[in-house]
C-alpha cells in the first residue's frame, strides 16, 4: 500500500511539474484565463482594484480600460467590447482573471496618428480629410515631390518638427516620436548625439514598405513599447549546435524583458509544444494556408495552448524568456528574447522563410 501511495505521489509530482514552467502555474489551461494584474503590469500598465464595485481599472498608453467581475463586457476609452468569457476571481489565488483572447485588443494603443500607412484606395485628399490637415501640409511634412501616394507608404500626419527640451536625448526623442535614433540622426545630418535646448529636429516618417504577399492583416506578436528595436538577423551564423557544425539562423530575434506577453500573429492550430534543444520552451502554430509560426525561448505558456488546440489572432500564448541551448530547463544562455520563425510546411523539410519584412508590416498595422 505504501508503494502504491508513493507511486501515486510521484505521478502527481510529475503532473504538477509538467503543468508549470519556472515556478509559474499553467493550471486551468482549458479555460484560457490569465491573471489581469500580472499581465497588464508586465507591460507597464497601472492596475487598480475597486472592491465595492468588483471592478478593475487599467491605464496604459493613454487607454482607459474597465473590467467587472462576472461580466463579459469590457470598456476601452468608453467603447464597449464583448469578451468570450466573463472576468472571474480565481478561487485558489483570489486574483482577478480574464480571457487570454482579449488581452491584446485591450492593451494595444488605439491610435498611431504620427505615422500613417497608405491604403490601396487612398489619396492625399482623403488622408488630409481623415486627419483634419491640408494636402499642402502632407506634402511639406513628408518632403513629397509628387501628389501621388502608393499602398504601404508611410506618411507623417502630424508636424514632424520637434523642439529639443532640456534633458532630452536622441533615445528619448525617438521613443516619444515613434522613430529610431539612426533615422533622426541621418535626417538631420547630426555628427554628434549632443543636443541643445531649443534645437529643431525633423522626425522622418517610418520607412515605406511593400505589402507582403500574405498575412497583411496579421498582428505583431508583442505590444508596442514592450520590446527593443530589432534587426534583420535572418541567415546569420549560429555557433551553438548539437552536431558541432555552425548553422543558419532561421528567424528574427526580438529582445524584451522576461515575462513580457507574446501573442498569436494569426489564427491557427498548435502542432508542436514543449522543449526543443535550440528553441527551449517553444510553440508552433500552423495557419490555414500551411505556414507555421514558430515562437521560441519562452519562459512559460499561457493557458489554452494545448497541442491541437485552435488559437485566434491576438490570443495570449506565452511569455518572453531565455530558455534553450541545452537539456530541458536550460535558461540564461543568452538575453531574454522572442525568436520568431516562419516555415512553409508544404515542403517535406519545412522550408524556412524570413519573417523580417512581415514583422515590419505588422508592427504598424
mmCIF file of C-alpha atoms in Angstrom:
data_model
loop_
_atom_site.group_PDB
_atom_site.id
_atom_site.type_symbol
_atom_site.label_atom_id
_atom_site.label_comp_id
_atom_site.label_asym_id
_atom_site.label_seq_id
_atom_site.Cartn_x
_atom_site.Cartn_y
_atom_site.Cartn_z
ATOM 1 C CA UNK A 1 0.000 0.000 0.000
ATOM 2 C CA UNK A 2 2.850 2.375 0.858
ATOM 3 C CA UNK A 3 4.469 1.630 -2.509
ATOM 4 C CA UNK A 4 1.194 2.422 -4.266
ATOM 5 C CA UNK A 5 0.842 5.719 -2.400
ATOM 6 C CA UNK A 6 4.450 6.629 -3.194
ATOM 7 C CA UNK A 7 3.877 5.825 -6.862
ATOM 8 C CA UNK A 8 0.727 7.935 -6.941
ATOM 9 C CA UNK A 9 2.565 10.771 -5.232
ATOM 10 C CA UNK A 10 5.347 10.570 -7.804
ATOM 11 C CA UNK A 11 2.834 10.667 -10.652
ATOM 12 C CA UNK A 12 1.163 13.747 -9.130
ATOM 13 C CA UNK A 13 4.529 15.478 -8.776
ATOM 14 C CA UNK A 14 5.317 14.783 -12.443
ATOM 15 C CA UNK A 15 1.910 16.127 -13.495
ATOM 16 C CA UNK A 16 2.494 19.282 -11.434
ATOM 17 C CA UNK A 17 5.940 19.817 -12.928
ATOM 18 C CA UNK A 18 4.643 19.328 -16.453
ATOM 19 C CA UNK A 19 1.911 21.838 -15.703
ATOM 20 C CA UNK A 20 4.275 24.656 -14.798
ATOM 21 C CA UNK A 21 7.492 26.169 -16.029
ATOM 22 C CA UNK A 22 9.968 28.069 -13.889
ATOM 23 C CA UNK A 23 7.544 28.055 -10.965
ATOM 24 C CA UNK A 24 4.567 29.721 -12.717
ATOM 25 C CA UNK A 25 1.426 27.613 -12.742
ATOM 26 C CA UNK A 26 -0.121 26.641 -16.076
ATOM 27 C CA UNK A 27 -3.307 25.465 -14.309
ATOM 28 C CA UNK A 28 -6.722 25.759 -15.937
ATOM 29 C CA UNK A 29 -5.319 25.567 -19.468
ATOM 30 C CA UNK A 30 -8.683 24.664 -20.971
ATOM 31 C CA UNK A 31 -10.345 27.845 -19.732
ATOM 32 C CA UNK A 32 -7.881 30.280 -21.282
ATOM 33 C CA UNK A 33 -7.729 32.654 -18.305
ATOM 34 C CA UNK A 34 -4.832 34.897 -17.260
ATOM 35 C CA UNK A 35 -4.106 36.943 -14.122
ATOM 36 C CA UNK A 36 -5.130 40.516 -15.024
ATOM 37 C CA UNK A 37 -2.741 42.357 -12.717
ATOM 38 C CA UNK A 38 0.277 40.251 -13.671
ATOM 39 C CA UNK A 39 -0.167 40.502 -17.427
ATOM 40 C CA UNK A 40 -1.015 44.211 -17.581
ATOM 41 C CA UNK A 41 1.613 45.337 -15.076
ATOM 42 C CA UNK A 42 4.223 43.377 -17.062
ATOM 43 C CA UNK A 43 3.620 45.765 -19.987
ATOM 44 C CA UNK A 44 3.771 48.904 -17.848
ATOM 45 C CA UNK A 45 0.078 49.449 -17.154
ATOM 46 C CA UNK A 46 -1.371 50.820 -13.925
ATOM 47 C CA UNK A 47 -3.926 48.412 -12.448
ATOM 48 C CA UNK A 48 -6.373 49.409 -9.700
ATOM 49 C CA UNK A 49 -8.962 47.261 -7.895
ATOM 50 C CA UNK A 50 -12.245 48.896 -6.843
ATOM 51 C CA UNK A 51 -13.615 46.415 -4.259
ATOM 52 C CA UNK A 52 -17.048 47.912 -3.643
ATOM 53 C CA UNK A 53 -17.825 47.697 -7.374
ATOM 54 C CA UNK A 54 -15.867 44.476 -8.057
ATOM 55 C CA UNK A 55 -14.148 46.444 -10.814
ATOM 56 C CA UNK A 56 -10.635 46.558 -12.312
ATOM 57 C CA UNK A 57 -9.408 49.824 -13.806
ATOM 58 C CA UNK A 58 -6.387 49.800 -16.092
ATOM 59 C CA UNK A 59 -4.428 52.694 -17.620
ATOM 60 C CA UNK A 60 -1.878 52.208 -20.368
ATOM 61 C CA UNK A 61 -0.580 54.304 -23.284
ATOM 62 C CA UNK A 62 -3.468 56.748 -22.943
ATOM 63 C CA UNK A 63 -6.048 53.965 -22.817
ATOM 64 C CA UNK A 64 -8.625 53.722 -20.030
ATOM 65 C CA UNK A 65 -9.845 50.137 -19.549
ATOM 66 C CA UNK A 66 -12.591 48.927 -17.239
ATOM 67 C CA UNK A 67 -13.426 45.319 -16.340
ATOM 68 C CA UNK A 68 -16.038 43.993 -13.913
ATOM 69 C CA UNK A 69 -16.019 40.615 -12.170
ATOM 70 C CA UNK A 70 -18.763 38.355 -13.528
ATOM 71 C CA UNK A 71 -19.186 40.353 -16.730
ATOM 72 C CA UNK A 72 -18.062 39.666 -20.307
ATOM 73 C CA UNK A 73 -18.313 43.367 -21.137
ATOM 74 C CA UNK A 74 -15.124 45.426 -21.134
ATOM 75 C CA UNK A 75 -14.869 49.151 -21.784
ATOM 76 C CA UNK A 76 -11.888 50.707 -23.547
ATOM 77 C CA UNK A 77 -11.940 54.505 -23.725
ATOM 78 C CA UNK A 78 -15.702 54.250 -23.356
ATOM 79 C CA UNK A 79 -16.150 51.764 -26.215
ATOM 80 C CA UNK A 80 -17.892 48.503 -25.351
ATOM 81 C CA UNK A 81 -16.058 45.226 -26.067
ATOM 82 C CA UNK A 82 -17.755 41.848 -25.572
ATOM 83 C CA UNK A 83 -15.340 39.115 -24.483
ATOM 84 C CA UNK A 84 -15.802 35.356 -24.888
ATOM 85 C CA UNK A 85 -15.632 34.707 -21.123
ATOM 86 C CA UNK A 86 -16.565 36.771 -18.062
ATOM 87 C CA UNK A 87 -13.967 38.200 -15.716
ATOM 88 C CA UNK A 88 -13.665 35.949 -12.669
ATOM 89 C CA UNK A 89 -11.982 35.626 -9.291
ATOM 90 C CA UNK A 90 -9.734 32.574 -9.142
ATOM 91 C CA UNK A 91 -10.909 30.581 -6.080
ATOM 92 C CA UNK A 92 -7.371 29.397 -5.307
ATOM 93 C CA UNK A 93 -5.416 32.632 -5.657
ATOM 94 C CA UNK A 94 -8.266 35.128 -5.098
ATOM 95 C CA UNK A 95 -6.857 37.116 -8.032
ATOM 96 C CA UNK A 96 -8.954 38.555 -10.862
ATOM 97 C CA UNK A 97 -8.595 36.813 -14.236
ATOM 98 C CA UNK A 98 -9.750 37.407 -17.813
ATOM 99 C CA UNK A 99 -9.743 35.657 -21.178
ATOM 100 C CA UNK A 100 -6.388 35.227 -22.920
ATOM 101 C CA UNK A 101 -8.110 36.092 -26.210
ATOM 102 C CA UNK A 102 -8.756 39.752 -25.354
ATOM 103 C CA UNK A 103 -5.596 40.981 -23.616
ATOM 104 C CA UNK A 104 -4.040 42.224 -26.872
ATOM 105 C CA UNK A 105 -7.153 44.066 -28.008
ATOM 106 C CA UNK A 106 -7.453 45.877 -24.692
ATOM 107 C CA UNK A 107 -3.735 46.585 -24.222
ATOM 108 C CA UNK A 108 -2.724 47.871 -27.654
ATOM 109 C CA UNK A 109 -2.580 51.600 -28.359
ATOM 110 C CA UNK A 110 -5.663 52.654 -30.298
ATOM 111 C CA UNK A 111 -4.214 55.419 -32.438
ATOM 112 C CA UNK A 112 -0.936 55.978 -34.231
ATOM 113 C CA UNK A 113 -1.551 59.452 -35.567
ATOM 114 C CA UNK A 114 2.042 60.416 -36.247
ATOM 115 C CA UNK A 115 2.705 57.639 -38.738
ATOM 116 C CA UNK A 116 0.050 56.656 -41.255
ATOM 117 C CA UNK A 117 0.330 53.778 -43.725
ATOM 118 C CA UNK A 118 -1.290 54.471 -47.087
ATOM 119 C CA UNK A 119 -4.115 52.088 -48.051
ATOM 120 C CA UNK A 120 -4.990 50.818 -51.532
ATOM 121 C CA UNK A 121 -7.631 53.440 -52.384
ATOM 122 C CA UNK A 122 -6.041 56.388 -50.538
ATOM 123 C CA UNK A 123 -5.196 59.805 -51.908
ATOM 124 C CA UNK A 124 -3.589 62.836 -50.264
ATOM 125 C CA UNK A 125 -7.012 64.499 -50.239
ATOM 126 C CA UNK A 126 -8.646 61.542 -48.434
ATOM 127 C CA UNK A 127 -5.825 61.374 -45.910
ATOM 128 C CA UNK A 128 -5.953 65.119 -45.271
ATOM 129 C CA UNK A 129 -9.693 64.946 -44.587
ATOM 130 C CA UNK A 130 -9.285 61.956 -42.279
ATOM 131 C CA UNK A 131 -6.768 63.755 -40.049
ATOM 132 C CA UNK A 132 -8.071 67.321 -40.398
ATOM 133 C CA UNK A 133 -4.960 68.673 -42.089
ATOM 134 C CA UNK A 134 -4.246 70.151 -45.528
ATOM 135 C CA UNK A 135 -2.768 68.497 -48.597
ATOM 136 C CA UNK A 136 -0.041 71.164 -48.555
ATOM 137 C CA UNK A 137 0.921 70.131 -45.019
ATOM 138 C CA UNK A 138 1.182 66.490 -46.079
ATOM 139 C CA UNK A 139 3.401 67.461 -48.999
ATOM 140 C CA UNK A 140 5.630 69.679 -46.859
ATOM 141 C CA UNK A 141 5.867 67.373 -43.828
ATOM 142 C CA UNK A 142 6.799 64.357 -45.960
ATOM 143 C CA UNK A 143 9.042 66.155 -48.481
ATOM 144 C CA UNK A 144 6.883 64.836 -51.322
ATOM 145 C CA UNK A 145 7.892 65.687 -54.886
ATOM 146 C CA UNK A 146 4.603 64.356 -56.287
ATOM 147 C CA UNK A 147 0.978 64.211 -55.085
ATOM 148 C CA UNK A 148 0.916 60.508 -55.879
ATOM 149 C CA UNK A 149 0.922 58.027 -52.979
ATOM 150 C CA UNK A 150 1.112 54.240 -53.002
ATOM 151 C CA UNK A 151 -0.002 51.375 -50.710
ATOM 152 C CA UNK A 152 2.488 50.752 -47.910
ATOM 153 C CA UNK A 153 3.907 54.283 -47.991
ATOM 154 C CA UNK A 154 4.352 55.876 -44.560
ATOM 155 C CA UNK A 155 3.314 59.495 -44.131
ATOM 156 C CA UNK A 156 3.637 61.967 -41.284
ATOM 157 C CA UNK A 157 0.181 63.203 -40.323
ATOM 158 C CA UNK A 158 1.416 65.440 -37.514
ATOM 159 C CA UNK A 159 4.043 68.135 -37.702
ATOM 160 C CA UNK A 160 7.385 66.290 -37.920
ATOM 161 C CA UNK A 161 9.354 69.107 -36.335
ATOM 162 C CA UNK A 162 10.418 68.535 -32.739
ATOM 163 C CA UNK A 163 11.868 71.214 -30.453
ATOM 164 C CA UNK A 164 14.531 69.830 -28.120
ATOM 165 C CA UNK A 165 13.721 70.253 -24.423
ATOM 166 C CA UNK A 166 16.138 70.397 -21.502
ATOM 167 C CA UNK A 167 17.260 66.869 -20.622
ATOM 168 C CA UNK A 168 16.272 65.377 -23.993
ATOM 169 C CA UNK A 169 18.376 62.666 -25.594
ATOM 170 C CA UNK A 170 18.070 61.154 -29.053
ATOM 171 C CA UNK A 171 16.819 57.926 -27.468
ATOM 172 C CA UNK A 172 14.077 59.743 -25.566
ATOM 173 C CA UNK A 173 13.023 61.724 -28.644
ATOM 174 C CA UNK A 174 12.949 58.550 -30.752
ATOM 175 C CA UNK A 175 10.676 56.885 -28.192
ATOM 176 C CA UNK A 176 8.342 59.888 -27.956
ATOM 177 C CA UNK A 177 8.039 60.284 -31.731
ATOM 178 C CA UNK A 178 7.851 56.559 -32.599
ATOM 179 C CA UNK A 179 11.065 56.854 -34.596
ATOM 180 C CA UNK A 180 14.607 55.497 -34.435
ATOM 181 C CA UNK A 181 17.814 57.195 -33.321
ATOM 182 C CA UNK A 182 19.623 56.333 -36.554
ATOM 183 C CA UNK A 183 16.790 57.766 -38.678
ATOM 184 C CA UNK A 184 16.709 61.050 -36.723
ATOM 185 C CA UNK A 185 20.489 61.315 -36.844
ATOM 186 C CA UNK A 186 20.571 60.777 -40.616
ATOM 187 C CA UNK A 187 17.608 63.067 -41.416
ATOM 188 C CA UNK A 188 19.209 65.948 -39.505
ATOM 189 C CA UNK A 189 22.801 65.222 -40.563
ATOM 190 C CA UNK A 190 23.889 65.070 -36.936
ATOM 191 C CA UNK A 191 27.575 64.370 -36.374
ATOM 192 C CA UNK A 192 27.121 64.124 -32.601
ATOM 193 C CA UNK A 193 24.443 62.946 -30.173
ATOM 194 C CA UNK A 194 24.778 66.193 -28.203
ATOM 195 C CA UNK A 195 21.597 68.292 -28.346
ATOM 196 C CA UNK A 196 20.828 71.878 -27.388
ATOM 197 C CA UNK A 197 17.506 73.039 -25.841
ATOM 198 C CA UNK A 198 15.535 74.894 -28.500
ATOM 199 C CA UNK A 199 17.155 72.967 -31.348
ATOM 200 C CA UNK A 200 14.662 71.870 -34.036
ATOM 201 C CA UNK A 201 14.819 68.319 -35.366
ATOM 202 C CA UNK A 202 12.996 66.838 -38.334
ATOM 203 C CA UNK A 203 11.452 63.454 -37.489
ATOM 204 C CA UNK A 204 11.315 61.409 -40.701
ATOM 205 C CA UNK A 205 8.364 59.087 -41.410
ATOM 206 C CA UNK A 206 8.781 55.364 -40.937
ATOM 207 C CA UNK A 207 10.294 53.613 -43.982
ATOM 208 C CA UNK A 208 7.711 52.800 -46.634
ATOM 209 C CA UNK A 209 7.059 49.119 -47.241
ATOM 210 C CA UNK A 210 5.726 46.900 -49.957
ATOM 211 C CA UNK A 211 2.684 44.951 -48.720
ATOM 212 C CA UNK A 212 3.562 41.280 -48.084
ATOM 213 C CA UNK A 213 2.016 38.660 -50.357
ATOM 214 C CA UNK A 214 0.091 37.143 -47.425
ATOM 215 C CA UNK A 215 -0.884 37.860 -43.804
ATOM 216 C CA UNK A 216 -1.373 41.576 -44.497
ATOM 217 C CA UNK A 217 -3.890 41.770 -41.638
ATOM 218 C CA UNK A 218 -1.896 39.737 -39.105
ATOM 219 C CA UNK A 219 -0.668 41.118 -35.766
ATOM 220 C CA UNK A 220 2.780 41.894 -34.409
ATOM 221 C CA UNK A 221 3.460 39.331 -31.628
ATOM 222 C CA UNK A 222 4.355 41.907 -28.942
ATOM 223 C CA UNK A 223 2.622 45.042 -27.662
ATOM 224 C CA UNK A 224 4.198 48.367 -28.653
ATOM 225 C CA UNK A 225 6.535 49.753 -26.007
ATOM 226 C CA UNK A 226 7.451 46.324 -24.605
ATOM 227 C CA UNK A 227 10.346 45.376 -26.878
ATOM 228 C CA UNK A 228 13.606 46.725 -28.284
ATOM 229 C CA UNK A 229 14.265 47.666 -31.933
ATOM 230 C CA UNK A 230 15.116 44.523 -33.882
ATOM 231 C CA UNK A 231 17.384 43.783 -36.819
ATOM 232 C CA UNK A 232 17.211 41.534 -39.855
ATOM 233 C CA UNK A 233 19.298 38.693 -38.437
ATOM 234 C CA UNK A 234 17.796 36.005 -40.660
ATOM 235 C CA UNK A 235 20.541 33.792 -42.072
ATOM 236 C CA UNK A 236 23.172 34.891 -39.552
ATOM 237 C CA UNK A 237 25.643 32.289 -38.342
ATOM 238 C CA UNK A 238 24.913 30.432 -35.120
ATOM 239 C CA UNK A 239 27.745 28.521 -33.442
ATOM 240 C CA UNK A 240 25.752 26.530 -30.891
ATOM 241 C CA UNK A 241 24.895 23.167 -32.410
ATOM 242 C CA UNK A 242 24.297 19.597 -31.278
ATOM 243 C CA UNK A 243 26.404 18.408 -34.221
ATOM 244 C CA UNK A 244 29.378 20.704 -33.677
ATOM 245 C CA UNK A 245 28.753 22.457 -37.003
ATOM 246 C CA UNK A 246 27.667 26.059 -37.466
ATOM 247 C CA UNK A 247 24.098 26.639 -38.593
ATOM 248 C CA UNK A 248 21.972 29.379 -40.135
ATOM 249 C CA UNK A 249 19.626 31.488 -38.031
ATOM 250 C CA UNK A 250 16.105 30.687 -39.276
ATOM 251 C CA UNK A 251 14.229 33.568 -37.734
ATOM 252 C CA UNK A 252 14.219 37.053 -36.217
ATOM 253 C CA UNK A 253 15.131 37.832 -32.596
ATOM 254 C CA UNK A 254 13.120 40.481 -30.742
ATOM 255 C CA UNK A 255 14.640 41.333 -27.351
ATOM 256 C CA UNK A 256 12.421 42.195 -24.407
ATOM 257 C CA UNK A 257 12.209 41.798 -20.643
ATOM 258 C CA UNK A 258 11.443 38.343 -19.274
ATOM 259 C CA UNK A 259 7.718 37.581 -18.843
ATOM 260 C CA UNK A 260 6.594 40.144 -21.421
ATOM 261 C CA UNK A 261 3.473 38.592 -23.032
ATOM 262 C CA UNK A 262 3.594 37.081 -26.526
ATOM 263 C CA UNK A 263 0.508 36.986 -28.781
ATOM 264 C CA UNK A 264 -0.581 34.835 -31.731
ATOM 265 C CA UNK A 265 0.173 36.505 -35.058
ATOM 266 C CA UNK A 266 -2.596 34.694 -36.916
ATOM 267 C CA UNK A 267 -5.371 32.147 -36.402
ATOM 268 C CA UNK A 268 -4.160 28.565 -36.440
ATOM 269 C CA UNK A 269 -3.747 25.275 -34.660
ATOM 270 C CA UNK A 270 -0.956 24.297 -32.260
ATOM 271 C CA UNK A 271 1.033 21.497 -33.863
ATOM 272 C CA UNK A 272 4.125 21.460 -31.628
ATOM 273 C CA UNK A 273 4.640 22.370 -27.988
ATOM 274 C CA UNK A 274 7.317 21.601 -25.421
ATOM 275 C CA UNK A 275 11.065 21.540 -25.197
ATOM 276 C CA UNK A 276 13.404 21.947 -28.150
ATOM 277 C CA UNK A 277 17.180 21.876 -27.672
ATOM 278 C CA UNK A 278 17.677 25.068 -29.694
ATOM 279 C CA UNK A 279 14.364 26.821 -29.052
ATOM 280 C CA UNK A 280 13.778 25.928 -25.405
ATOM 281 C CA UNK A 281 10.111 26.070 -24.480
ATOM 282 C CA UNK A 282 8.566 26.651 -27.874
ATOM 283 C CA UNK A 283 5.197 26.746 -29.572
ATOM 284 C CA UNK A 284 4.464 26.120 -33.253
ATOM 285 C CA UNK A 285 1.139 27.289 -34.678
ATOM 286 C CA UNK A 286 0.137 26.338 -38.228
ATOM 287 C CA UNK A 287 -2.172 28.660 -40.157
ATOM 288 C CA UNK A 288 -4.816 27.501 -42.611
ATOM 289 C CA UNK A 289 -2.553 28.078 -45.622
ATOM 290 C CA UNK A 290 0.184 25.802 -44.264
ATOM 291 C CA UNK A 291 2.577 28.462 -42.964
ATOM 292 C CA UNK A 292 3.786 27.638 -39.449
ATOM 293 C CA UNK A 293 4.764 30.320 -36.931
ATOM 294 C CA UNK A 294 7.479 29.232 -34.506
ATOM 295 C CA UNK A 295 7.707 31.064 -31.153
ATOM 296 C CA UNK A 296 10.842 30.083 -29.224
ATOM 297 C CA UNK A 297 12.768 30.661 -25.958
ATOM 298 C CA UNK A 298 9.558 31.165 -23.954
ATOM 299 C CA UNK A 299 9.629 31.437 -20.168
ATOM 300 C CA UNK A 300 6.190 29.848 -19.995
ATOM 301 C CA UNK A 301 2.941 29.219 -21.808
ATOM 302 C CA UNK A 302 -0.401 30.965 -21.410
ATOM 303 C CA UNK A 303 -3.490 28.945 -20.548
ATOM 304 C CA UNK A 304 -5.348 27.441 -23.501
ATOM 305 C CA UNK A 305 -2.270 26.438 -25.513
ATOM 306 C CA UNK A 306 -2.541 22.647 -25.563
ATOM 307 C CA UNK A 307 -1.478 20.579 -28.559
ATOM 308 C CA UNK A 308 -4.024 20.541 -31.397
ATOM 309 C CA UNK A 309 -5.919 23.427 -29.805
ATOM 310 C CA UNK A 310 -7.074 26.240 -32.065
ATOM 311 C CA UNK A 311 -5.812 29.731 -31.273
ATOM 312 C CA UNK A 312 -7.094 33.060 -32.559
ATOM 313 C CA UNK A 313 -5.160 36.056 -33.831
ATOM 314 C CA UNK A 314 -4.156 38.205 -30.857
ATOM 315 C CA UNK A 315 -4.566 35.437 -28.288
ATOM 316 C CA UNK A 316 -2.049 35.437 -25.440
ATOM 317 C CA UNK A 317 0.088 32.325 -25.966
ATOM 318 C CA UNK A 318 3.227 32.699 -23.835
ATOM 319 C CA UNK A 319 5.903 34.891 -22.290
ATOM 320 C CA UNK A 320 9.361 36.130 -23.279
ATOM 321 C CA UNK A 321 12.190 34.070 -21.813
ATOM 322 C CA UNK A 322 15.742 32.817 -22.327
ATOM 323 C CA UNK A 323 15.224 29.056 -22.473
ATOM 324 C CA UNK A 324 17.105 26.712 -24.785
ATOM 325 C CA UNK A 325 20.605 25.721 -25.869
ATOM 326 C CA UNK A 326 20.720 22.650 -23.682
ATOM 327 C CA UNK A 327 18.791 19.986 -21.818
ATOM 328 C CA UNK A 328 15.226 20.519 -20.602
ATOM 329 C CA UNK A 329 15.046 23.578 -18.355
ATOM 330 C CA UNK A 330 18.257 25.238 -19.577
ATOM 331 C CA UNK A 331 17.955 29.028 -19.425
ATOM 332 C CA UNK A 332 20.099 32.141 -19.279
ATOM 333 C CA UNK A 333 22.472 31.179 -22.094
ATOM 334 C CA UNK A 334 21.506 34.450 -23.828
ATOM 335 C CA UNK A 335 19.445 37.571 -23.143
ATOM 336 C CA UNK A 336 15.639 37.131 -22.974
ATOM 337 C CA UNK A 337 14.015 37.452 -26.387
ATOM 338 C CA UNK A 338 11.433 36.029 -28.735
ATOM 339 C CA UNK A 339 12.789 34.058 -31.654
ATOM 340 C CA UNK A 340 10.135 34.121 -34.364
ATOM 341 C CA UNK A 341 10.385 31.734 -37.288
ATOM 342 C CA UNK A 342 8.123 31.111 -40.273
ATOM 343 C CA UNK A 343 8.052 27.839 -42.209
ATOM 344 C CA UNK A 344 6.270 26.597 -45.305
ATOM 345 C CA UNK A 345 5.024 23.173 -44.195
ATOM 346 C CA UNK A 346 4.107 22.125 -47.756
ATOM 347 C CA UNK A 347 7.791 21.389 -48.221
ATOM 348 C CA UNK A 348 8.850 17.959 -46.872
ATOM 349 C CA UNK A 349 11.659 19.620 -44.905
ATOM 350 C CA UNK A 350 9.645 22.694 -43.835
ATOM 351 C CA UNK A 351 11.137 25.492 -45.917
ATOM 352 C CA UNK A 352 12.194 28.432 -43.672
ATOM 353 C CA UNK A 353 11.028 31.945 -44.564
ATOM 354 C CA UNK A 354 12.407 35.323 -43.491
ATOM 355 C CA UNK A 355 9.842 36.951 -41.138
ATOM 356 C CA UNK A 356 11.576 40.358 -41.050
ATOM 357 C CA UNK A 357 9.528 42.283 -43.615
ATOM 358 C CA UNK A 358 6.324 40.678 -42.377
ATOM 359 C CA UNK A 359 7.150 41.896 -38.867
ATOM 360 C CA UNK A 360 7.863 45.397 -40.154
ATOM 361 C CA UNK A 361 4.474 45.462 -41.882
ATOM 362 C CA UNK A 362 2.582 44.110 -38.849
ATOM 363 C CA UNK A 363 4.369 46.481 -36.481
ATOM 364 C CA UNK A 364 2.411 49.494 -37.716
ATOM 365 C CA UNK A 365 -0.887 47.828 -38.555
#
